The first five atom37 places (N, CA, C, CB, O) and aatype in JSON, in Angstrom:
{
  "aatype": [12, 5, 13, 3, 10, 15, 15, 19, 6, 16, 7, 16, 10, 19, 13, 12, 7, 16, 10, 19, 13, 0, 10, 19, 9, 16, 10, 13, 12, 12, 16, 0, 15, 13, 0, 0, 10, 19, 10, 19, 7, 19, 7, 1, 10, 15, 17, 10, 9, 0, 15, 16, 19, 10, 10, 7, 10, 19, 8, 7, 9, 2, 8, 9, 17, 3, 1, 10, 19, 8, 8, 0, 15, 16, 19, 6, 10, 14, 7, 3, 13, 15, 7, 3, 13, 19, 7, 3, 9, 0, 0, 6, 9, 12, 7, 5, 15, 16, 14, 15, 16, 7, 16, 18, 14, 1, 19, 19, 10, 1, 3, 15],
  "atom_mask": [
    [1, 1, 1, 1, 1],
    [1, 1, 1, 1, 1],
    [1, 1, 1, 1, 1],
    [1, 1, 1, 1, 1],
    [1, 1, 1, 1, 1],
    [1, 1, 1, 1, 1],
    [1, 1, 1, 1, 1],
    [1, 1, 1, 1, 1],
    [1, 1, 1, 1, 1],
    [1, 1, 1, 1, 1],
    [1, 1, 1, 0, 1],
    [1, 1, 1, 1, 1],
    [1, 1, 1, 1, 1],
    [1, 1, 1, 1, 1],
    [1, 1, 1, 1, 1],
    [1, 1, 1, 1, 1],
    [1, 1, 1, 0, 1],
    [1, 1, 1, 1, 1],
    [1, 1, 1, 1, 1],
    [1, 1, 1, 1, 1],
    [1, 1, 1, 1, 1],
    [1, 1, 1, 1, 1],
    [1, 1, 1, 1, 1],
    [1, 1, 1, 1, 1],
    [1, 1, 1, 1, 1],
    [1, 1, 1, 1, 1],
    [1, 1, 1, 1, 1],
    [1, 1, 1, 1, 1],
    [1, 1, 1, 1, 1],
    [1, 1, 1, 1, 1],
    [1, 1, 1, 1, 1],
    [1, 1, 1, 1, 1],
    [1, 1, 1, 1, 1],
    [1, 1, 1, 1, 1],
    [1, 1, 1, 1, 1],
    [1, 1, 1, 1, 1],
    [1, 1, 1, 1, 1],
    [1, 1, 1, 1, 1],
    [1, 1, 1, 1, 1],
    [1, 1, 1, 1, 1],
    [1, 1, 1, 0, 1],
    [1, 1, 1, 1, 1],
    [1, 1, 1, 0, 1],
    [1, 1, 1, 1, 1],
    [1, 1, 1, 1, 1],
    [1, 1, 1, 1, 1],
    [1, 1, 1, 1, 1],
    [1, 1, 1, 1, 1],
    [1, 1, 1, 1, 1],
    [1, 1, 1, 1, 1],
    [1, 1, 1, 1, 1],
    [1, 1, 1, 1, 1],
    [1, 1, 1, 1, 1],
    [1, 1, 1, 1, 1],
    [1, 1, 1, 1, 1],
    [1, 1, 1, 0, 1],
    [1, 1, 1, 1, 1],
    [1, 1, 1, 1, 1],
    [1, 1, 1, 1, 1],
    [1, 1, 1, 0, 1],
    [1, 1, 1, 1, 1],
    [1, 1, 1, 1, 1],
    [1, 1, 1, 1, 1],
    [1, 1, 1, 1, 1],
    [1, 1, 1, 1, 1],
    [1, 1, 1, 1, 1],
    [1, 1, 1, 1, 1],
    [1, 1, 1, 1, 1],
    [1, 1, 1, 1, 1],
    [1, 1, 1, 1, 1],
    [1, 1, 1, 1, 1],
    [1, 1, 1, 1, 1],
    [1, 1, 1, 1, 1],
    [1, 1, 1, 1, 1],
    [1, 1, 1, 1, 1],
    [1, 1, 1, 1, 1],
    [1, 1, 1, 1, 1],
    [1, 1, 1, 1, 1],
    [1, 1, 1, 0, 1],
    [1, 1, 1, 1, 1],
    [1, 1, 1, 1, 1],
    [1, 1, 1, 1, 1],
    [1, 1, 1, 0, 1],
    [1, 1, 1, 1, 1],
    [1, 1, 1, 1, 1],
    [1, 1, 1, 1, 1],
    [1, 1, 1, 0, 1],
    [1, 1, 1, 1, 1],
    [1, 1, 1, 1, 1],
    [1, 1, 1, 1, 1],
    [1, 1, 1, 1, 1],
    [1, 1, 1, 1, 1],
    [1, 1, 1, 1, 1],
    [1, 1, 1, 1, 1],
    [1, 1, 1, 0, 1],
    [1, 1, 1, 1, 1],
    [1, 1, 1, 1, 1],
    [1, 1, 1, 1, 1],
    [1, 1, 1, 1, 1],
    [1, 1, 1, 1, 1],
    [1, 1, 1, 1, 1],
    [1, 1, 1, 0, 1],
    [1, 1, 1, 1, 1],
    [1, 1, 1, 1, 1],
    [1, 1, 1, 1, 1],
    [1, 1, 1, 1, 1],
    [1, 1, 1, 1, 1],
    [1, 1, 1, 1, 1],
    [1, 1, 1, 1, 1],
    [1, 1, 1, 1, 1],
    [1, 1, 1, 1, 1],
    [1, 1, 1, 1, 1]
  ],
  "atom_positions": [
    [[-8.59, 123.8, -81.67], [-8.91, 125.21, -81.63], [-7.76, 126.01, -82.22], [-9.22, 125.66, -80.19], [-6.61, 125.9, -81.79]],
    [[-8.09, 126.78, -83.18], [-7.09, 127.61, -83.84], [-7.1, 128.99, -83.23], [-7.34, 127.67, -85.34], [-8.14, 129.55, -82.87]],
    [[-5.86, 129.54, -83.14], [-5.74, 130.9, -82.57], [-5.44, 131.85, -83.71], [-4.61, 130.97, -81.47], [-4.45, 131.68, -84.43]],
    [[-6.28, 132.81, -83.88], [-6.14, 133.75, -84.98], [-5.54, 135.05, -84.43], [-7.51, 134.01, -85.66], [-6.16, 135.72, -83.6]],
    [[-4.31, 135.41, -84.91], [-3.63, 136.62, -84.44], [-4.29, 137.89, -84.97], [-2.17, 136.59, -84.85], [-4.04, 138.98, -84.45]],
    [[-5.11, 137.76, -86.0], [-5.75, 138.96, -86.55], [-6.81, 139.5, -85.6], [-6.38, 138.66, -87.91], [-7.21, 140.66, -85.69]],
    [[-7.26, 138.66, -84.69], [-8.28, 139.12, -83.74], [-7.66, 139.84, -82.54], [-9.12, 137.95, -83.27], [-8.39, 140.46, -81.76]],
    [[-6.31, 139.76, -82.38], [-5.64, 140.4, -81.25], [-5.29, 141.83, -81.66], [-4.35, 139.61, -80.81], [-4.88, 142.08, -82.79]],
    [[-5.47, 142.75, -80.73], [-5.19, 144.14, -81.03], [-3.68, 144.36, -81.23], [-5.72, 145.05, -79.91], [-2.86, 143.6, -80.72]],
    [[-3.35, 145.39, -81.96], [-1.96, 145.71, -82.25], [-1.2, 146.08, -80.98], [-1.87, 146.84, -83.26], [-0.04, 145.7, -80.82]],
    [[-1.83, 146.8, -80.09], [-1.19, 147.19, -78.83], [-0.81, 145.99, -77.98], [0.0, 0.0, 0.0], [0.24, 145.97, -77.34]],
    [[-1.68, 144.98, -77.99], [-1.39, 143.76, -77.22], [-0.22, 143.02, -77.85], [-2.64, 142.85, -77.16], [0.63, 142.5, -77.13]],
    [[-0.16, 142.97, -79.17], [0.97, 142.31, -79.84], [2.28, 143.05, -79.57], [0.71, 142.24, -81.37], [3.31, 142.41, -79.36]],
    [[2.25, 144.37, -79.57], [3.46, 145.15, -79.28], [3.9, 144.9, -77.84], [3.2, 146.66, -79.51], [5.09, 144.76, -77.57]],
    [[2.93, 144.85, -76.92], [3.25, 144.6, -75.52], [3.89, 143.21, -75.35], [1.98, 144.71, -74.64], [4.9, 143.06, -74.66]],
    [[3.31, 142.2, -75.97], [3.85, 140.84, -75.88], [5.23, 140.76, -76.54], [2.87, 139.84, -76.55], [6.13, 140.09, -76.02]],
    [[5.41, 141.42, -77.66], [6.72, 141.44, -78.32], [7.77, 142.11, -77.45], [0.0, 0.0, 0.0], [8.92, 141.67, -77.41]],
    [[7.38, 143.18, -76.76], [8.29, 143.87, -75.86], [8.7, 142.95, -74.71], [7.64, 145.17, -75.3], [9.87, 142.92, -74.32]],
    [[7.75, 142.22, -74.17], [8.07, 141.27, -73.09], [9.02, 140.17, -73.57], [6.78, 140.64, -72.54], [9.96, 139.8, -72.85]],
    [[8.8, 139.65, -74.75], [9.67, 138.61, -75.3], [11.07, 139.18, -75.54], [9.09, 138.04, -76.62], [12.08, 138.54, -75.22]],
    [[11.13, 140.39, -76.1], [12.43, 141.03, -76.33], [13.16, 141.29, -75.01], [12.25, 142.36, -77.1], [14.38, 141.09, -74.93]],
    [[12.43, 141.72, -73.98], [13.03, 141.95, -72.66], [13.54, 140.63, -72.08], [12.0, 142.6, -71.7], [14.59, 140.6, -71.45]],
    [[12.81, 139.56, -72.28], [13.25, 138.25, -71.8], [14.52, 137.81, -72.51], [12.14, 137.2, -72.0], [15.43, 137.27, -71.88]],
    [[14.6, 138.03, -73.8], [15.82, 137.66, -74.55], [17.01, 138.48, -74.08], [15.6, 137.87, -76.07], [18.09, 137.94, -73.88]],
    [[16.82, 139.79, -73.9], [17.9, 140.65, -73.41], [18.32, 140.23, -71.99], [17.46, 142.14, -73.41], [19.51, 140.2, -71.69]],
    [[17.35, 139.91, -71.14], [17.66, 139.48, -69.78], [18.47, 138.19, -69.78], [16.37, 139.29, -68.97], [19.45, 138.08, -69.04]],
    [[18.08, 137.24, -70.58], [18.83, 135.98, -70.67], [20.25, 136.22, -71.2], [18.1, 134.98, -71.59], [21.21, 135.62, -70.71]],
    [[20.37, 137.1, -72.19], [21.7, 137.41, -72.73], [22.57, 138.06, -71.66], [21.59, 138.34, -73.95], [23.74, 137.69, -71.52]],
    [[22.03, 139.03, -70.91], [22.81, 139.7, -69.87], [23.18, 138.74, -68.74], [22.03, 140.9, -69.32], [24.28, 138.82, -68.2]],
    [[22.27, 137.86, -68.37], [22.58, 136.88, -67.33], [23.69, 135.94, -67.77], [21.33, 136.08, -66.96], [24.58, 135.62, -66.99]],
    [[23.64, 135.51, -69.02], [24.68, 134.63, -69.54], [26.02, 135.35, -69.6], [24.3, 134.1, -70.92], [27.06, 134.78, -69.24]],
    [[26.02, 136.59, -70.07], [27.26, 137.36, -70.16], [27.84, 137.64, -68.78], [27.03, 138.68, -70.89], [29.06, 137.55, -68.59]],
    [[27.0, 137.97, -67.81], [27.52, 138.24, -66.47], [28.04, 136.96, -65.81], [26.42, 138.86, -65.59], [29.04, 137.0, -65.1]],
    [[27.38, 135.84, -66.04], [27.88, 134.57, -65.51], [29.23, 134.21, -66.13], [26.85, 133.44, -65.76], [30.13, 133.76, -65.44]],
    [[29.36, 134.42, -67.44], [30.64, 134.16, -68.11], [31.73, 135.07, -67.57], [30.5, 134.34, -69.63], [32.87, 134.64, -67.39]],
    [[31.4, 136.34, -67.31], [32.38, 137.27, -66.75], [32.81, 136.82, -65.35], [31.81, 138.71, -66.7], [33.99, 136.88, -65.02]],
    [[31.86, 136.38, -64.54], [32.2, 135.89, -63.2], [33.1, 134.66, -63.28], [30.92, 135.55, -62.42], [34.05, 134.53, -62.5]],
    [[32.81, 133.77, -64.21], [33.65, 132.58, -64.37], [35.06, 132.97, -64.81], [33.02, 131.61, -65.4], [36.03, 132.44, -64.29]],
    [[35.17, 133.9, -65.76], [36.49, 134.33, -66.22], [37.28, 135.03, -65.12], [36.34, 135.26, -67.42], [38.48, 134.82, -64.99]],
    [[36.61, 135.85, -64.32], [37.29, 136.52, -63.2], [37.74, 135.48, -62.18], [36.35, 137.57, -62.53], [38.84, 135.58, -61.63]],
    [[36.9, 134.49, -61.92], [37.27, 133.43, -60.98], [38.45, 132.62, -61.46], [0.0, 0.0, 0.0], [39.34, 132.29, -60.67]],
    [[38.47, 132.29, -62.75], [39.59, 131.54, -63.31], [40.86, 132.38, -63.27], [39.28, 131.1, -64.76], [41.94, 131.86, -62.96]],
    [[40.75, 133.67, -63.59], [41.91, 134.56, -63.52], [42.44, 134.67, -62.11], [0.0, 0.0, 0.0], [43.65, 134.63, -61.89]],
    [[41.55, 134.81, -61.15], [41.96, 134.9, -59.73], [42.63, 133.61, -59.28], [40.73, 135.21, -58.83], [43.64, 133.63, -58.59]],
    [[42.06, 132.48, -59.68], [42.64, 131.19, -59.31], [44.02, 131.01, -59.93], [41.73, 130.04, -59.74], [44.95, 130.54, -59.26]],
    [[44.17, 131.37, -61.2], [45.48, 131.23, -61.84], [46.5, 132.17, -61.2], [45.37, 131.52, -63.35], [47.66, 131.79, -61.03]],
    [[46.1, 133.4, -60.85], [47.0, 134.32, -60.17], [47.39, 133.78, -58.79], [46.36, 135.71, -60.04], [48.55, 133.88, -58.39]],
    [[46.43, 133.22, -58.08], [46.71, 132.66, -56.76], [47.7, 131.5, -56.85], [45.4, 132.18, -56.1], [48.62, 131.4, -56.04]],
    [[47.52, 130.64, -57.84], [48.44, 129.51, -58.02], [49.83, 130.01, -58.41], [47.9, 128.54, -59.09], [50.83, 129.55, -57.86]],
    [[49.89, 130.94, -59.37], [51.2, 131.45, -59.82], [51.93, 132.17, -58.69], [51.02, 132.4, -61.01], [53.14, 131.97, -58.52]],
    [[51.23, 133.0, -57.93], [51.9, 133.73, -56.86], [52.34, 132.79, -55.74], [50.98, 134.81, -56.3], [53.39, 133.01, -55.14]],
    [[51.56, 131.75, -55.46], [51.94, 130.79, -54.43], [53.18, 130.0, -54.85], [50.77, 129.83, -54.14], [54.08, 129.77, -54.04]],
    [[53.22, 129.61, -56.12], [54.39, 128.87, -56.61], [55.63, 129.75, -56.57], [54.14, 128.35, -58.04], [56.69, 129.31, -56.13]],
    [[55.52, 131.0, -57.04], [56.67, 131.89, -57.03], [57.13, 132.21, -55.61], [56.34, 133.18, -57.76], [58.33, 132.25, -55.33]],
    [[56.18, 132.43, -54.71], [56.53, 132.7, -53.32], [57.19, 131.48, -52.68], [55.28, 133.1, -52.52], [58.14, 131.63, -51.91]],
    [[56.7, 130.29, -53.0], [57.33, 129.06, -52.5], [58.74, 128.9, -53.03], [0.0, 0.0, 0.0], [59.64, 128.48, -52.3]],
    [[58.95, 129.24, -54.3], [60.3, 129.17, -54.87], [61.25, 130.13, -54.17], [60.26, 129.48, -56.37], [62.38, 129.76, -53.85]],
    [[60.8, 131.35, -53.93], [61.64, 132.34, -53.26], [61.97, 131.89, -51.84], [60.95, 133.71, -53.23], [63.12, 131.99, -51.4]],
    [[60.97, 131.4, -51.11], [61.22, 130.93, -49.75], [62.15, 129.72, -49.75], [59.91, 130.59, -49.05], [63.0, 129.59, -48.88]],
    [[61.98, 128.83, -50.73], [62.86, 127.67, -50.83], [64.3, 128.06, -51.1], [0.0, 0.0, 0.0], [65.23, 127.53, -50.49]],
    [[64.48, 129.0, -52.03], [65.84, 129.46, -52.34], [66.45, 130.14, -51.13], [65.82, 130.43, -53.55], [67.62, 129.91, -50.82]],
    [[65.68, 130.97, -50.43], [66.19, 131.62, -49.23], [66.56, 130.61, -48.14], [65.17, 132.62, -48.69], [67.57, 130.76, -47.46]],
    [[65.73, 129.58, -47.98], [66.0, 128.56, -46.97], [67.27, 127.78, -47.3], [64.8, 127.6, -46.84], [68.1, 127.52, -46.43]],
    [[67.41, 127.4, -48.57], [68.6, 126.66, -48.99], [69.85, 127.52, -48.82], [68.47, 126.19, -50.46], [70.88, 127.04, -48.36]],
    [[69.76, 128.81, -49.2], [70.91, 129.71, -49.05], [71.27, 129.87, -47.57], [70.61, 131.09, -49.69], [72.45, 129.88, -47.23]],
    [[70.27, 130.01, -46.71], [70.52, 130.16, -45.28], [71.2, 128.92, -44.71], [69.2, 130.43, -44.54], [72.14, 129.03, -43.92]],
    [[70.74, 127.74, -45.1], [71.37, 126.5, -44.63], [72.8, 126.39, -45.14], [70.55, 125.27, -45.08], [73.7, 125.95, -44.42]],
    [[73.02, 126.79, -46.39], [74.36, 126.73, -46.97], [75.31, 127.67, -46.23], [74.32, 127.08, -48.46], [76.45, 127.3, -45.94]],
    [[74.86, 128.88, -45.94], [75.71, 129.86, -45.25], [76.01, 129.39, -43.83], [75.03, 131.24, -45.22], [77.15, 129.49, -43.37]],
    [[75.0, 128.88, -43.13], [75.25, 128.41, -41.77], [76.14, 127.18, -41.75], [73.93, 128.11, -41.08], [76.94, 127.0, -40.83]],
    [[75.99, 126.32, -42.75], [76.87, 125.15, -42.83], [78.31, 125.59, -43.11], [76.38, 124.18, -43.92], [79.25, 125.05, -42.54]],
    [[78.46, 126.58, -44.0], [79.8, 127.06, -44.34], [80.45, 127.75, -43.14], [79.74, 128.02, -45.53], [81.67, 127.73, -43.02]],
    [[79.66, 128.34, -42.26], [80.24, 129.03, -41.11], [80.72, 128.05, -40.05], [79.23, 129.99, -40.51], [81.53, 128.41, -39.2]],
    [[80.23, 126.82, -40.08], [80.65, 125.83, -39.09], [81.79, 124.97, -39.58], [79.48, 124.95, -38.72], [82.36, 124.21, -38.79]],
    [[82.15, 125.06, -40.84], [83.22, 124.23, -41.39], [84.57, 124.79, -40.96], [83.13, 124.16, -42.94], [84.84, 125.98, -41.11]],
    [[85.4, 123.92, -40.42], [86.77, 124.32, -40.06], [87.69, 123.93, -41.21], [87.23, 123.64, -38.71], [87.76, 122.77, -41.6]],
    [[88.39, 124.91, -41.74], [89.28, 124.66, -42.86], [90.66, 124.28, -42.33], [89.37, 125.9, -43.79], [91.19, 124.95, -41.44]],
    [[91.24, 123.22, -42.86], [92.58, 122.85, -42.41], [93.63, 123.83, -42.96], [92.91, 121.42, -42.85], [93.48, 124.35, -44.07]],
    [[94.66, 124.06, -42.2], [95.73, 124.95, -42.65], [95.59, 126.31, -42.02], [0.0, 0.0, 0.0], [94.63, 126.6, -41.3]],
    [[96.56, 127.15, -42.29], [96.58, 128.5, -41.73], [96.31, 129.48, -42.86], [97.95, 128.81, -41.02], [97.15, 129.69, -43.73]],
    [[95.12, 130.08, -42.84], [94.73, 131.04, -43.86], [94.73, 132.43, -43.26], [93.35, 130.7, -44.47], [94.22, 132.64, -42.16]],
    [[95.3, 133.38, -43.98], [95.34, 134.74, -43.47], [94.09, 135.51, -43.84], [96.55, 135.47, -43.99], [93.86, 136.59, -43.3]],
    [[93.27, 135.0, -44.73], [92.03, 135.67, -45.09], [92.11, 136.43, -46.39], [0.0, 0.0, 0.0], [91.1, 136.57, -47.07]],
    [[93.27, 136.93, -46.76], [93.42, 137.68, -47.99], [94.13, 136.78, -49.01], [94.2, 139.02, -47.76], [95.35, 136.86, -49.18]],
    [[93.35, 135.94, -49.67], [93.94, 134.94, -50.56], [94.62, 135.6, -51.76], [92.87, 133.96, -51.04], [95.69, 135.17, -52.17]],
    [[94.01, 136.61, -52.33], [94.59, 137.27, -53.5], [95.87, 137.99, -53.1], [93.57, 138.26, -54.13], [96.86, 137.95, -53.83]],
    [[95.85, 138.64, -51.96], [97.05, 139.34, -51.49], [98.18, 138.37, -51.17], [0.0, 0.0, 0.0], [99.34, 138.66, -51.45]],
    [[97.85, 137.22, -50.6], [98.86, 136.21, -50.29], [99.5, 135.68, -51.56], [98.25, 135.06, -49.5], [100.72, 135.54, -51.65]],
    [[98.67, 135.38, -52.55], [99.19, 134.83, -53.8], [100.06, 135.88, -54.51], [98.04, 134.37, -54.72], [101.13, 135.56, -55.02]],
    [[99.58, 137.11, -54.55], [100.35, 138.16, -55.2], [101.67, 138.4, -54.48], [99.54, 139.46, -55.26], [102.7, 138.62, -55.12]],
    [[101.66, 138.35, -53.14], [102.89, 138.57, -52.38], [103.88, 137.43, -52.59], [102.57, 138.71, -50.89], [105.08, 137.65, -52.67]],
    [[103.36, 136.2, -52.68], [104.27, 135.07, -52.9], [104.88, 135.13, -54.29], [103.53, 133.74, -52.72], [106.04, 134.77, -54.47]],
    [[104.1, 135.57, -55.26], [104.63, 135.67, -56.62], [105.71, 136.74, -56.67], [103.5, 135.98, -57.64], [106.73, 136.56, -57.33]],
    [[105.51, 137.85, -55.99], [106.45, 138.96, -56.03], [107.58, 138.79, -55.02], [105.72, 140.26, -55.77], [108.52, 139.59, -55.0]],
    [[107.51, 137.73, -54.18], [108.59, 137.49, -53.23], [108.52, 138.33, -51.98], [0.0, 0.0, 0.0], [109.53, 138.49, -51.29]],
    [[107.37, 138.88, -51.67], [107.24, 139.71, -50.48], [106.5, 138.92, -49.4], [106.48, 141.03, -50.81], [105.77, 137.97, -49.69]],
    [[106.72, 139.31, -48.17], [105.98, 138.67, -47.09], [104.68, 139.43, -46.87], [106.83, 138.62, -45.78], [104.59, 140.63, -47.12]],
    [[103.68, 138.71, -46.39], [102.38, 139.33, -46.16], [102.26, 139.75, -44.7], [101.24, 138.37, -46.55], [102.85, 139.12, -43.82]],
    [[101.5, 140.79, -44.43], [101.32, 141.2, -43.03], [100.52, 140.15, -42.27], [100.62, 142.58, -42.94], [99.58, 139.57, -42.81]],
    [[100.9, 139.91, -41.05], [100.24, 138.91, -40.23], [99.06, 139.52, -39.5], [101.23, 138.29, -39.24], [99.06, 140.7, -39.17]],
    [[98.05, 138.7, -39.26], [96.9, 139.15, -38.49], [97.0, 138.7, -37.05], [95.6, 138.63, -39.11], [96.05, 138.86, -36.29]],
    [[98.12, 138.15, -36.65], [98.28, 137.67, -35.29], [97.84, 136.22, -35.18], [0.0, 0.0, 0.0], [97.9, 135.46, -36.14]],
    [[97.39, 135.85, -34.0], [97.0, 134.46, -33.79], [95.5, 134.26, -33.91], [97.46, 133.98, -32.42], [95.01, 133.15, -33.75]],
    [[94.75, 135.32, -34.19], [93.3, 135.21, -34.29], [92.94, 134.45, -35.58], [92.63, 136.61, -34.26], [93.29, 134.9, -36.67]],
    [[92.24, 133.32, -35.46], [91.87, 132.57, -36.68], [90.68, 133.24, -37.37], [91.53, 131.08, -36.35], [89.69, 133.57, -36.73]],
    [[90.81, 133.42, -38.65], [89.69, 133.98, -39.4], [88.77, 132.86, -39.84], [90.19, 134.79, -40.63], [89.23, 131.79, -40.26]],
    [[87.49, 133.09, -39.73], [86.5, 132.09, -40.13], [85.68, 132.7, -41.26], [85.58, 131.66, -38.93], [85.15, 133.8, -41.14]],
    [[85.58, 131.96, -42.36], [84.85, 132.42, -43.51], [83.36, 132.43, -43.2], [85.15, 131.55, -44.75], [82.83, 131.45, -42.67]],
    [[82.69, 133.52, -43.52], [81.24, 133.68, -43.4], [80.75, 133.57, -41.96], [80.55, 132.65, -44.24], [79.61, 133.15, -41.75]],
    [[81.52, 133.92, -40.99], [81.1, 133.82, -39.59], [79.98, 134.83, -39.28], [82.29, 134.06, -38.65], [79.1, 134.54, -38.47]],
    [[80.0, 135.99, -39.91], [79.03, 137.03, -39.6], [77.7, 136.83, -40.31], [79.6, 138.38, -39.97], [76.72, 137.51, -39.99]],
    [[77.64, 135.93, -41.24], [76.41, 135.76, -42.02], [75.34, 135.05, -41.23], [76.69, 134.99, -43.3], [74.24, 134.82, -41.74]]
  ]
}
């Protein structure tokens, strides 16, 4: 059975063409919106990974620095240090005596 388009009215052909065109536009918009959702998801995932890595690096550096400072505060240095190393060296070079701090031992980084 052959279908002859000349027997179909022009209005019906225009209506069918409009439906086909609407279907093509709908498929295009669905594909574009799905692609946009995928791109937004990939961008969000990459931002989440980058921010997590950077935050982990900052926390790691802070943790290492905190351990280093606390370790340095517990170390007992041998010898008698007055605390002002530059002043001591300059005074020894110039032949002057340095002011004493008494018998209180100074500890490096104790307040940290």
